[in-house]
PDB file of C-alpha atoms in Angstrom:
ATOM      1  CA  UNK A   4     -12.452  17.610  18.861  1.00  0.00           C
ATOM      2  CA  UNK A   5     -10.997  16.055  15.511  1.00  0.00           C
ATOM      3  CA  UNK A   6     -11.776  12.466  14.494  1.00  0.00           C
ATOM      4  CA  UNK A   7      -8.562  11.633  12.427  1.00  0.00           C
ATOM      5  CA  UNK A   8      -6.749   9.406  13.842  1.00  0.00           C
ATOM      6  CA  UNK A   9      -3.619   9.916  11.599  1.00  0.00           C
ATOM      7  CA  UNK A  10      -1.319  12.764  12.267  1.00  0.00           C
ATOM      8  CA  UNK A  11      -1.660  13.541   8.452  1.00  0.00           C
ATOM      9  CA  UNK A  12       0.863  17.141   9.609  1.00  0.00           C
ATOM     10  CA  UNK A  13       3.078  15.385  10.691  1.00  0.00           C
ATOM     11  CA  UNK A  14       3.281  12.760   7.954  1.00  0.00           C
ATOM     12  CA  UNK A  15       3.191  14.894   5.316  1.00  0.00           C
ATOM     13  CA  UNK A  16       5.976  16.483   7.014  1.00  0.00           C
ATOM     14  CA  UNK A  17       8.255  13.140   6.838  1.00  0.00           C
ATOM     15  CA  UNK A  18       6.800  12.681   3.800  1.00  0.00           C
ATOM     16  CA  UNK A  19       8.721  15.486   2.230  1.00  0.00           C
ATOM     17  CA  UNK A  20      11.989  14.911   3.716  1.00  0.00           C
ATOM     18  CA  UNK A  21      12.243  11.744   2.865  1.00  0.00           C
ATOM     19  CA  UNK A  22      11.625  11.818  -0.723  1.00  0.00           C
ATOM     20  CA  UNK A  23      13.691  15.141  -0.545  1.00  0.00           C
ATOM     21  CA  UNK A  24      16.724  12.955   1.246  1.00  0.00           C
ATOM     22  CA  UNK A  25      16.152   9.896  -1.614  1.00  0.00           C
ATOM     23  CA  UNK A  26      17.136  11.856  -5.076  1.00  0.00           C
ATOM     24  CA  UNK A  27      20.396  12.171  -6.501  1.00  0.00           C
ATOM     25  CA  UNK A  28      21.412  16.185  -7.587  1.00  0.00           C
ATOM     26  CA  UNK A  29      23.284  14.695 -10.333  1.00  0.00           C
ATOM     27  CA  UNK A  30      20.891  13.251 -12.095  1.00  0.00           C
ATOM     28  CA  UNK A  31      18.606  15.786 -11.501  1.00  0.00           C
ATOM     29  CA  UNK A  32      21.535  17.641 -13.768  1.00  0.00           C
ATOM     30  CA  UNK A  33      21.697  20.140 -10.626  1.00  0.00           C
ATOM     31  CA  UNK A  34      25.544  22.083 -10.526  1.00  0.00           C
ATOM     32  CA  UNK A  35      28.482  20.177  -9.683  1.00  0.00           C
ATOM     33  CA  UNK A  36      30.039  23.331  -8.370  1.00  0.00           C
ATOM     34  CA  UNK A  37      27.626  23.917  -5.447  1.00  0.00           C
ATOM     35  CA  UNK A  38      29.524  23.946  -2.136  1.00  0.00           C
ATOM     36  CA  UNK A  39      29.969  19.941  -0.731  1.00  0.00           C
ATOM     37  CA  UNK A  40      27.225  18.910   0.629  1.00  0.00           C
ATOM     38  CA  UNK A  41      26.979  17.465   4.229  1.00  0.00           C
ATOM     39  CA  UNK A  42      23.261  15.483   3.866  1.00  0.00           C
ATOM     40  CA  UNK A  43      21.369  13.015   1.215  1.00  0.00           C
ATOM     41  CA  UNK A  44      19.290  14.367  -1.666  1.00  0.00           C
ATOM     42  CA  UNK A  45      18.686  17.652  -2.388  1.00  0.00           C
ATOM     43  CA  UNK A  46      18.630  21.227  -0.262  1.00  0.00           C
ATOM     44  CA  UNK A  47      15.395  22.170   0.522  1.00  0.00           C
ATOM     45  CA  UNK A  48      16.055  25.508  -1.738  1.00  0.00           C
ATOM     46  CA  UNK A  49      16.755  23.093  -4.268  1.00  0.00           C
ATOM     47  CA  UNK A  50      13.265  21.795  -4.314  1.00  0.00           C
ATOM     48  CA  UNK A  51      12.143  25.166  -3.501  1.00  0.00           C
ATOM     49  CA  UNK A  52      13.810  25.755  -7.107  1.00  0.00           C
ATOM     50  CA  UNK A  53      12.556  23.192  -8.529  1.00  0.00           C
ATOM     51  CA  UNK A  54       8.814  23.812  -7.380  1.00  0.00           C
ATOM     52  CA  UNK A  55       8.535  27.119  -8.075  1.00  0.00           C
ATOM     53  CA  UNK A  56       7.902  28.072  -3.726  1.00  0.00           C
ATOM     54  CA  UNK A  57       9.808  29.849  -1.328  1.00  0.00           C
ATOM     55  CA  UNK A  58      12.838  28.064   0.953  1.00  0.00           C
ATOM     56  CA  UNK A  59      10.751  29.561   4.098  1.00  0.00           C
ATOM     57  CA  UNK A  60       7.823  27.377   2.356  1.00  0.00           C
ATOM     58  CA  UNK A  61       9.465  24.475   2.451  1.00  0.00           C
ATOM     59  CA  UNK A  62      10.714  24.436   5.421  1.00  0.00           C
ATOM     60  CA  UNK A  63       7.524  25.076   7.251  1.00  0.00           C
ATOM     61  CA  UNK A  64       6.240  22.230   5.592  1.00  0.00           C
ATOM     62  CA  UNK A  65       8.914  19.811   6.683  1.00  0.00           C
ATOM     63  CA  UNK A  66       8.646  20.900  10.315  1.00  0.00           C
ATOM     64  CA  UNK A  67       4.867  20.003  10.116  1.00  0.00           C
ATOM     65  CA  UNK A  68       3.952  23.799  10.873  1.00  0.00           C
ATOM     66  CA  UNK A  69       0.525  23.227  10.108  1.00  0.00           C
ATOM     67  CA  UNK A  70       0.302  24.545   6.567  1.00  0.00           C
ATOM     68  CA  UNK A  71      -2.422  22.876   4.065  1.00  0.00           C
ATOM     69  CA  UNK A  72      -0.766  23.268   0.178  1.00  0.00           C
ATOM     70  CA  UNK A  73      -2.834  24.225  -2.432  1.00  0.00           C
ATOM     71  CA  UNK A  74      -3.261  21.291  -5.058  1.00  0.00           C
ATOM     72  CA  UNK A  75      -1.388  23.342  -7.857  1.00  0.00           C
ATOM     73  CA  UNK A  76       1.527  23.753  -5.124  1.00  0.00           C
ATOM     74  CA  UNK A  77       1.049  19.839  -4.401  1.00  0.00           C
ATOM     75  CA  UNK A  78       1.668  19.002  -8.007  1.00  0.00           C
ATOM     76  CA  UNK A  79       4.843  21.290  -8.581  1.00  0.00           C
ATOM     77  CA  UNK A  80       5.858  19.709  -5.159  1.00  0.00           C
ATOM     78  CA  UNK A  81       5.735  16.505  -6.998  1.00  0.00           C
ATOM     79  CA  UNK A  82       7.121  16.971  -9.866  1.00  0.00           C
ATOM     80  CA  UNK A  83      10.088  18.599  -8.333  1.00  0.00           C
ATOM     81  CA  UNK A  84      10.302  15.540  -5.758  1.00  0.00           C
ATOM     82  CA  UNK A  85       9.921  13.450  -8.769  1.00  0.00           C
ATOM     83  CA  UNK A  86       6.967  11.236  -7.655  1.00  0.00           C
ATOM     84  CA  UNK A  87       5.452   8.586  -9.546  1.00  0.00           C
ATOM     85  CA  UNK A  88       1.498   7.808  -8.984  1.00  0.00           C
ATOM     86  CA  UNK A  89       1.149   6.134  -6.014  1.00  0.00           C
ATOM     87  CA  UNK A  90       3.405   8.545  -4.053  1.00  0.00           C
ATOM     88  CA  UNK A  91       1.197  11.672  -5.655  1.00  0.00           C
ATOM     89  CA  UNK A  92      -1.685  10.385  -4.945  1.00  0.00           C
ATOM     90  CA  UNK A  93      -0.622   9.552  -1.467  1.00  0.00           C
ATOM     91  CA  UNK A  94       0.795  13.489  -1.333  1.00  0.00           C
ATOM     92  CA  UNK A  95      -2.326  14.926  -1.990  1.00  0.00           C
ATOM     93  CA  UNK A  96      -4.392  12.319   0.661  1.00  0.00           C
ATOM     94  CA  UNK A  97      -2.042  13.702   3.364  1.00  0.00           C
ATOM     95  CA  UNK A  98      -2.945  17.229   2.296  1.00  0.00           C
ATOM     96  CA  UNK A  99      -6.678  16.427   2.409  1.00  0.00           C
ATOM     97  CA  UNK A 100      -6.707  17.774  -1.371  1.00  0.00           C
ATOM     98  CA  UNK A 101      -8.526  15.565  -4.292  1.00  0.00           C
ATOM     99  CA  UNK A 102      -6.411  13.629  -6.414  1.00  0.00           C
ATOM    100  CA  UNK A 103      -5.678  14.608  -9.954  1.00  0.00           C
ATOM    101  CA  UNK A 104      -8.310  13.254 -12.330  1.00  0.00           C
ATOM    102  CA  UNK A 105     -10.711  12.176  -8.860  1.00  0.00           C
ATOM    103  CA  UNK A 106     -14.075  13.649  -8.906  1.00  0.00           C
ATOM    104  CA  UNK A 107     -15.296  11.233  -6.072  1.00  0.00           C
ATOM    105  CA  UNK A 108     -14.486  11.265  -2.518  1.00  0.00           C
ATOM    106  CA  UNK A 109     -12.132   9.411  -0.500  1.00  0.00           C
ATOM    107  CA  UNK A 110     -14.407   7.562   1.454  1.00  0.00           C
ATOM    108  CA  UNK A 111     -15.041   7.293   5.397  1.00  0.00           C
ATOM    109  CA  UNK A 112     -14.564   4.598   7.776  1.00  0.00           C
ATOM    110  CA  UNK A 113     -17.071   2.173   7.398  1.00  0.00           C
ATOM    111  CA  UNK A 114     -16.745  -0.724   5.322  1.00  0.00           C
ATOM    112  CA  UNK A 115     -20.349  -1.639   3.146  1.00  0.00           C
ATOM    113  CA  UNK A 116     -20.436  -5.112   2.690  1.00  0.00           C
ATOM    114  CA  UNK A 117     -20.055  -6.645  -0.969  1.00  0.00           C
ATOM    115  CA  UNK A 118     -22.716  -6.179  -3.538  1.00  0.00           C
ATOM    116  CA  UNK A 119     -25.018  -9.232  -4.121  1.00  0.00           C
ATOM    117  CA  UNK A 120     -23.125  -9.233  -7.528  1.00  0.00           C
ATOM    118  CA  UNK A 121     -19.602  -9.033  -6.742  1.00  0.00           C
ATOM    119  CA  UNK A 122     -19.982 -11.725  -4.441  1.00  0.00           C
ATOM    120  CA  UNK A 123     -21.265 -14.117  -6.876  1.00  0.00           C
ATOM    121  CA  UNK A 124     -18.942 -12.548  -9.521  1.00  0.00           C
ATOM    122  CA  UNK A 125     -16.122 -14.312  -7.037  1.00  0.00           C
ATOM    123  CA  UNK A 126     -18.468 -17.479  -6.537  1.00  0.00           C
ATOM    124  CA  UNK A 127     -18.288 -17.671 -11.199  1.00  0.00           C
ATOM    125  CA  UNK A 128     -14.678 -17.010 -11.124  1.00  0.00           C
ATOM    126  CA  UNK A 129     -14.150 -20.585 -10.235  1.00  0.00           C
ATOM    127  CA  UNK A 130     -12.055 -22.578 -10.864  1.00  0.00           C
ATOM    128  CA  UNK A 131     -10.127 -19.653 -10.641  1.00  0.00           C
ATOM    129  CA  UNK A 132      -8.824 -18.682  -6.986  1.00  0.00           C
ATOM    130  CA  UNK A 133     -10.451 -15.587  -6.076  1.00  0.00           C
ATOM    131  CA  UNK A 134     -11.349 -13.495  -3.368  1.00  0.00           C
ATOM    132  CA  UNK A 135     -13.037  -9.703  -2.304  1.00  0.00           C
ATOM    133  CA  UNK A 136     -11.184  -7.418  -0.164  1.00  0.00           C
ATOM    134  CA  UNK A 137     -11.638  -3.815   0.914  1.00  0.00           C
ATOM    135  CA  UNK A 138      -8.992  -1.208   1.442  1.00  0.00           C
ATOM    136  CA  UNK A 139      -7.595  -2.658   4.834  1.00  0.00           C
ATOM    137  CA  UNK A 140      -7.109  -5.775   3.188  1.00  0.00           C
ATOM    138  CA  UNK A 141     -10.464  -7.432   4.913  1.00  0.00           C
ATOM    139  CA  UNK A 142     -11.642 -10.736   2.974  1.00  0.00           C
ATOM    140  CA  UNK A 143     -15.110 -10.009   2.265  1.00  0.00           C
ATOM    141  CA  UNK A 144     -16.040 -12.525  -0.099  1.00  0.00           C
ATOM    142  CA  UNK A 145     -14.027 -15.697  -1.576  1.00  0.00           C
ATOM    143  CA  UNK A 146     -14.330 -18.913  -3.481  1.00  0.00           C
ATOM    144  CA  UNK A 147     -14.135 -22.600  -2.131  1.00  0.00           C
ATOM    145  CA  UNK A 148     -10.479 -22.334  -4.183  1.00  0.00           C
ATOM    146  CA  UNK A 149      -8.931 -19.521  -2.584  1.00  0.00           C
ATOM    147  CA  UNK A 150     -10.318 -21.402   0.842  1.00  0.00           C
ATOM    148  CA  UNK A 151      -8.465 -24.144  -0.288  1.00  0.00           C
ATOM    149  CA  UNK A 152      -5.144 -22.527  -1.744  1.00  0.00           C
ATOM    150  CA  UNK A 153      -4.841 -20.557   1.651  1.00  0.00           C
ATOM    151  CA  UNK A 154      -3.389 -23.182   4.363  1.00  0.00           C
ATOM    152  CA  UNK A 155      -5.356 -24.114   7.190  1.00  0.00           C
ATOM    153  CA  UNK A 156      -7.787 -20.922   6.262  1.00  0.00           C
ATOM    154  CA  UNK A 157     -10.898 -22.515   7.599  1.00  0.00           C
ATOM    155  CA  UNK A 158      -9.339 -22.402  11.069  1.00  0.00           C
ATOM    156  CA  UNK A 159      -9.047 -18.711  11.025  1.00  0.00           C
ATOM    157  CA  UNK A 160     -11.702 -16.912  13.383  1.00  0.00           C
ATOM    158  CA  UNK A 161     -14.175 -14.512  11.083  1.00  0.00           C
ATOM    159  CA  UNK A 162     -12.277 -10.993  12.679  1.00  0.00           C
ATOM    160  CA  UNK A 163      -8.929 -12.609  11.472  1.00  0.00           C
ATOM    161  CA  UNK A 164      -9.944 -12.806   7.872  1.00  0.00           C
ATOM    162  CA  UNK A 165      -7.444 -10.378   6.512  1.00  0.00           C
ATOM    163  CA  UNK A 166      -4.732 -10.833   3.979  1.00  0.00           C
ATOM    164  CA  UNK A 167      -1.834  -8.966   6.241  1.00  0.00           C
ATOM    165  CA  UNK A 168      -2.909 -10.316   9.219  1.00  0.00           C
ATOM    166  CA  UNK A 169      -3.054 -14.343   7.467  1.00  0.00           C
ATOM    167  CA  UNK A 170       0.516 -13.397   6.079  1.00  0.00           C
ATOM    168  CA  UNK A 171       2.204 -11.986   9.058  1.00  0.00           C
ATOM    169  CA  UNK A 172       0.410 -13.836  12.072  1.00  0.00           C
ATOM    170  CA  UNK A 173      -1.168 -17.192  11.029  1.00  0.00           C
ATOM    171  CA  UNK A 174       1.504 -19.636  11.432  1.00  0.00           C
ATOM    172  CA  UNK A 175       0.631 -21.958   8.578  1.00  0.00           C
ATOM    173  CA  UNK A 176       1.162 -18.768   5.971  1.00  0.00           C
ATOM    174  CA  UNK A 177       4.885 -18.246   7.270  1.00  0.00           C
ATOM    175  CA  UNK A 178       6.559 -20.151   4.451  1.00  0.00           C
ATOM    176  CA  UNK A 179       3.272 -20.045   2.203  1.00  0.00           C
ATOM    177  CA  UNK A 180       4.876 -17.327   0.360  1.00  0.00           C
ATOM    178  CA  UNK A 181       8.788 -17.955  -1.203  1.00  0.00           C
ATOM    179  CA  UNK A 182       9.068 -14.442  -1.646  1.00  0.00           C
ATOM    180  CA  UNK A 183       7.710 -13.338   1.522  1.00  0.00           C
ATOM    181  CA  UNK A 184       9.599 -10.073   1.458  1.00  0.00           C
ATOM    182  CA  UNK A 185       8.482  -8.706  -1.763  1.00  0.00           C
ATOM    183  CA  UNK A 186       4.466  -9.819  -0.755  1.00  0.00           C
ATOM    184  CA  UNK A 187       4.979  -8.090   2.517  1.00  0.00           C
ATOM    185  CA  UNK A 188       6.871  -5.146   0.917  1.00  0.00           C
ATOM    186  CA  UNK A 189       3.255  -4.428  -1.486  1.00  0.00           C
ATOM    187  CA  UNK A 190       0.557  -5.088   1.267  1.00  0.00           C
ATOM    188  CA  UNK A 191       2.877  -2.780   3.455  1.00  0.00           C
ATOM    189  CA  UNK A 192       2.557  -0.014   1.219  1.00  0.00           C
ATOM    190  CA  UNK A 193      -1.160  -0.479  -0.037  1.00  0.00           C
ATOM    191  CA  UNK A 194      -1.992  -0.109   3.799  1.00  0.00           C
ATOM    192  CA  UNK A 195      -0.043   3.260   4.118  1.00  0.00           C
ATOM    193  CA  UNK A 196      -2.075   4.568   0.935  1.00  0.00           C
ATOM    194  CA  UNK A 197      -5.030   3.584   2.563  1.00  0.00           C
ATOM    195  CA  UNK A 198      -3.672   4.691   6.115  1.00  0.00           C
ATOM    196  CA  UNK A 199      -3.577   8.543   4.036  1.00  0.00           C
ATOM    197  CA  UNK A 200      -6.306   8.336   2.317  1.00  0.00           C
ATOM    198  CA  UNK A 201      -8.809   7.113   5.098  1.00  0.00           C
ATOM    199  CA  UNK A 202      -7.091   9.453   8.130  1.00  0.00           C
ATOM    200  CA  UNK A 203     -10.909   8.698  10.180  1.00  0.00           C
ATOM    201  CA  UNK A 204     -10.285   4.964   9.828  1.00  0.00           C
ATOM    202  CA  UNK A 205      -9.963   3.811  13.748  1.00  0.00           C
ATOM    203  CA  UNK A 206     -10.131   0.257  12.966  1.00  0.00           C
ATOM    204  CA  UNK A 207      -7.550   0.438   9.837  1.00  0.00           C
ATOM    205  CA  UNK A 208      -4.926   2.541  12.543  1.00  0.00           C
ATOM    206  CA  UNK A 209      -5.565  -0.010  15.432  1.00  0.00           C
ATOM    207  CA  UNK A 210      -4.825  -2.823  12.989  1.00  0.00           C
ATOM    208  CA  UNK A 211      -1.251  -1.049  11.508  1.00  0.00           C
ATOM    209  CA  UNK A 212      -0.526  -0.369  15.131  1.00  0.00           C
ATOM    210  CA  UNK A 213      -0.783  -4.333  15.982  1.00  0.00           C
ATOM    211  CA  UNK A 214       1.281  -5.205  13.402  1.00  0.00           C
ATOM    212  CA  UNK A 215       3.846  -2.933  13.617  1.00  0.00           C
ATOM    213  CA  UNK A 216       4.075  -4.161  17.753  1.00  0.00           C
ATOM    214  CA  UNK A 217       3.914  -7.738  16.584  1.00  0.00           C
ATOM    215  CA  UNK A 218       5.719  -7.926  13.606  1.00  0.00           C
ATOM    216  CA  UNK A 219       9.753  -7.218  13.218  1.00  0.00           C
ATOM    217  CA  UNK A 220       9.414  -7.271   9.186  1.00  0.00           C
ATOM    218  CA  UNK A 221       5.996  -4.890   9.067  1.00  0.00           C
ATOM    219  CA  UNK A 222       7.406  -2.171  11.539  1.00  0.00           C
ATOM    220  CA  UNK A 223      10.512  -2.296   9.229  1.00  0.00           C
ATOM    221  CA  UNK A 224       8.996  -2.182   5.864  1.00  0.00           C
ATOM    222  CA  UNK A 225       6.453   0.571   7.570  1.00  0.00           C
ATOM    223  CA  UNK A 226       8.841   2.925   8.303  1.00  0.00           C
ATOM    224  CA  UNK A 227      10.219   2.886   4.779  1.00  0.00           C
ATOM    225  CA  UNK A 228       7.200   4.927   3.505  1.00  0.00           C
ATOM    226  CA  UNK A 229       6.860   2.968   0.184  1.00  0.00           C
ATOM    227  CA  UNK A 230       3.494   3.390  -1.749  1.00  0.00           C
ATOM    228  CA  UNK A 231       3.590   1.964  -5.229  1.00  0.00           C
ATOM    229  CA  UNK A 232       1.565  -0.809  -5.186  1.00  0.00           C
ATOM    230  CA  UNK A 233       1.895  -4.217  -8.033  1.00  0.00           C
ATOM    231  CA  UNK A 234      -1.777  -4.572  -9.562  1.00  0.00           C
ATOM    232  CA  UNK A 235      -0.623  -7.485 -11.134  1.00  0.00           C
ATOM    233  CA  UNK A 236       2.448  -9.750 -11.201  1.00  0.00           C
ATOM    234  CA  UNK A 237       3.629 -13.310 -10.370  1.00  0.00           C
ATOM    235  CA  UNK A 238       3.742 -15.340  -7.466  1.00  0.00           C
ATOM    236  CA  UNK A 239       5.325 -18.523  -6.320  1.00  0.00           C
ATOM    237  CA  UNK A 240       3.432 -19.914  -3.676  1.00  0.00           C
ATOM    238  CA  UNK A 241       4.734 -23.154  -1.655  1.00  0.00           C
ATOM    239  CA  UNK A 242       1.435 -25.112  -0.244  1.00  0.00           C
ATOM    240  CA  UNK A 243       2.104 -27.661   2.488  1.00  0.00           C
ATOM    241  CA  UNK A 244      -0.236 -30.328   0.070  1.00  0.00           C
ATOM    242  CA  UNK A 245       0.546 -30.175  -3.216  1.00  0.00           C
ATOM    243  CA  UNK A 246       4.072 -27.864  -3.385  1.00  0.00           C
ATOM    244  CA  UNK A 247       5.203 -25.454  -5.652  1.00  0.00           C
ATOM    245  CA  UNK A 248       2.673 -23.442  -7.049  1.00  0.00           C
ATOM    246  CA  UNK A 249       2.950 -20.491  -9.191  1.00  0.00           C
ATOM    247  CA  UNK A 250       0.572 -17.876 -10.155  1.00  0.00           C
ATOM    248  CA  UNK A 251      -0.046 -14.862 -12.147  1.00  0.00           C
ATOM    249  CA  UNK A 252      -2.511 -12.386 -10.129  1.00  0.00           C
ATOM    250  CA  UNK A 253      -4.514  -9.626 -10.687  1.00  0.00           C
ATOM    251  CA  UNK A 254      -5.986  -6.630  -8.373  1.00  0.00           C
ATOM    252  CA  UNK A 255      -9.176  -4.680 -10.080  1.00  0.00           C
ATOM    253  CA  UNK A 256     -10.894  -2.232  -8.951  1.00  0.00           C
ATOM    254  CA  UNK A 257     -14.985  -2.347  -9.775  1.00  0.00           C
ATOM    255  CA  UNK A 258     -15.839   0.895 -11.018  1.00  0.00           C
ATOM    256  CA  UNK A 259     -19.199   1.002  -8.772  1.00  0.00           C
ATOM    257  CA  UNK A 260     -17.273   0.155  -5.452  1.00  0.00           C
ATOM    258  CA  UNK A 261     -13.761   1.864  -5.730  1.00  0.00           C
ATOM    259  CA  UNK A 262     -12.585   1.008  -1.890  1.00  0.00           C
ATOM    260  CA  UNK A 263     -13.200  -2.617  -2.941  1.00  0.00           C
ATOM    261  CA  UNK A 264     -10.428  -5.249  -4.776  1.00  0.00           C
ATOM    262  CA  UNK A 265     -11.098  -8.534  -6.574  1.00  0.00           C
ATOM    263  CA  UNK A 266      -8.151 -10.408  -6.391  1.00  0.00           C
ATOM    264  CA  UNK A 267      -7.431 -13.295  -8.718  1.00  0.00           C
ATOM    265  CA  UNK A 268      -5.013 -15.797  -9.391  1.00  0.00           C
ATOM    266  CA  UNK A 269      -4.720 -17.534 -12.581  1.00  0.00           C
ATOM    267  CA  UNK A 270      -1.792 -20.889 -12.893  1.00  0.00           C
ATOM    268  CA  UNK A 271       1.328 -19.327 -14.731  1.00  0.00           C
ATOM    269  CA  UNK A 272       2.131 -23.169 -16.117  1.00  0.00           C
ATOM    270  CA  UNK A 273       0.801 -26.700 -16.544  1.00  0.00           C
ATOM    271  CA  UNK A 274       1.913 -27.721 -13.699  1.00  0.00           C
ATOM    272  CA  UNK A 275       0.534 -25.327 -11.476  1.00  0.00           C
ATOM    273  CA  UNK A 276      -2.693 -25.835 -13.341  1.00  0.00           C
ATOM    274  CA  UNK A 277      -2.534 -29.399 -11.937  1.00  0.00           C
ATOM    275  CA  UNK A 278      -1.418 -28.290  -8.922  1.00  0.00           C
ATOM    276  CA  UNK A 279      -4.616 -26.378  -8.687  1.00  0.00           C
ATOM    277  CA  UNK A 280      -6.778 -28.624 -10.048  1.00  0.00           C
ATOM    278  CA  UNK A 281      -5.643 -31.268  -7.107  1.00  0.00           C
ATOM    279  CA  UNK A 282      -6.586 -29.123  -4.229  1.00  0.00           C
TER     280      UNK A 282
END
């Protein structure tokens, strides 16, 4: 009896097709004469073409017959599909094949709590906001400043500390975000990476299930199958004390714990500065 808990066949499968359905022959400079065509994107013997496979191989892929690609037919699958990073390296988790350039594993279920020195890396970031988070989006570690900058966060019960679950379920995060869309379109796809890449992850695939029950925007954004993730980029946050606040953020990745992010946030202006520096 397996222990995945994601139907990575079947994914993969969908996968395909809808990156297939997404690209546009004509810019792929593919002939205008070829007889009108009655569906999106390309023919699957077009990215048969393209990849250098059989139709017949294609095709059993996108009916999730149970094939497992080589990582050379992966790549020319990508290339042809015209993938950027975060969608190839989410190809090749739901093949079960290492990722280009990744002489590690992928990791397994559990989550190891922080080192002793990546918590009190967060602790010296102050006054900086900062916080620890593994790949389901668990807080693990975090400064009296991110406590502070996240509304009402001391009320949250220790199971609830997770970044989706404070943005789409805690009431007093609702309107914390002014671009609520764009936050919940990245954490959306970061947990479908991590959905592929840890298919053994019970917890991570009870959690996405939850949300997408409970949540009209998540089971939306979800079924999109976005994967490119922002590492950095701007926020504007609105707090219920102080107001507008907006910050510049970054994501790293310690080189010694992969499956773990620091996340910091650093005032874009004066004025958030001394927004900050009030709360």
């Amino acid at each position: 009896m397996t222990t995945r808990t994601v139907d990575t066949t079947e994914e993969l499968a969908a996968f395909l097709r809808d990156r297939r359905e997404r690209l546009d022959p004509e810019r792929l400079g593919l002939p205008a004469h070829r007889r009108a065509r009655r569906t999106p994107g390309l023919r699957r013997e077009e990215v048969a073409e393209l990849a250098g496979v059989s139709t017949d191989y294609v095709v059993r892929l996108e009916q999730g017959r149970g094939l497992r690609p080589s990582a050379e037919v992966l790549a020319a699958l990508a290339g042809a599909l015209r993938l950027d990073a975060s969608e190839r390296d989410y190809l090749f988790d739901l093949a079960g094949r290492r990722r280009p350039g990744n002489t590690g594993a992928t990791g397994g279920t559990a989550t190891p709590g922080p080192a002793p020195s990546l918590a009190r890396l967060v602790e010296d970031l102050s006054p900086l906001p900062a916080a620890l988070m593994d790949h389901r989006y668990d807080l693990l570690a975090w400064n009296p400043e991110m406590a502070r900058l996240l509304p009402d966060f001391h009320t949250v019960p220790p199971e609830r500390r997770n970044a989706m679950w404070l943005c789409l379920l805690h009431p007093p995060m609702r309107a914390f975000y002014a671009d609520r869309e764009s936050v919940l379109r990245d954490g959306v796809a970061h947990l479908r990476a991590a959905w592929a890449a840890h298919p053994e992850d019970r917890a991570l695939t009870a959690m996405i299930a939850e949300f997408t029950a409970q949540d009209e925007d998540f089971a939306r954004l979800w079924a999109r199958r976005e994967v490119r993730v922002n590492g950095r980029g701007r926020k504007l946050l609105q707090h219920p004390a102080v107001g507008a606040i907006t910050v510049d953020f970054d994501i790293l990745l310690p080189l010694e714990d992969p499956e773990l992010r620091l996340l910091v946030y650093r005032p874009a202006d004066q004025e958030s500065r001394v927004s900050l520096d009030r709360l």
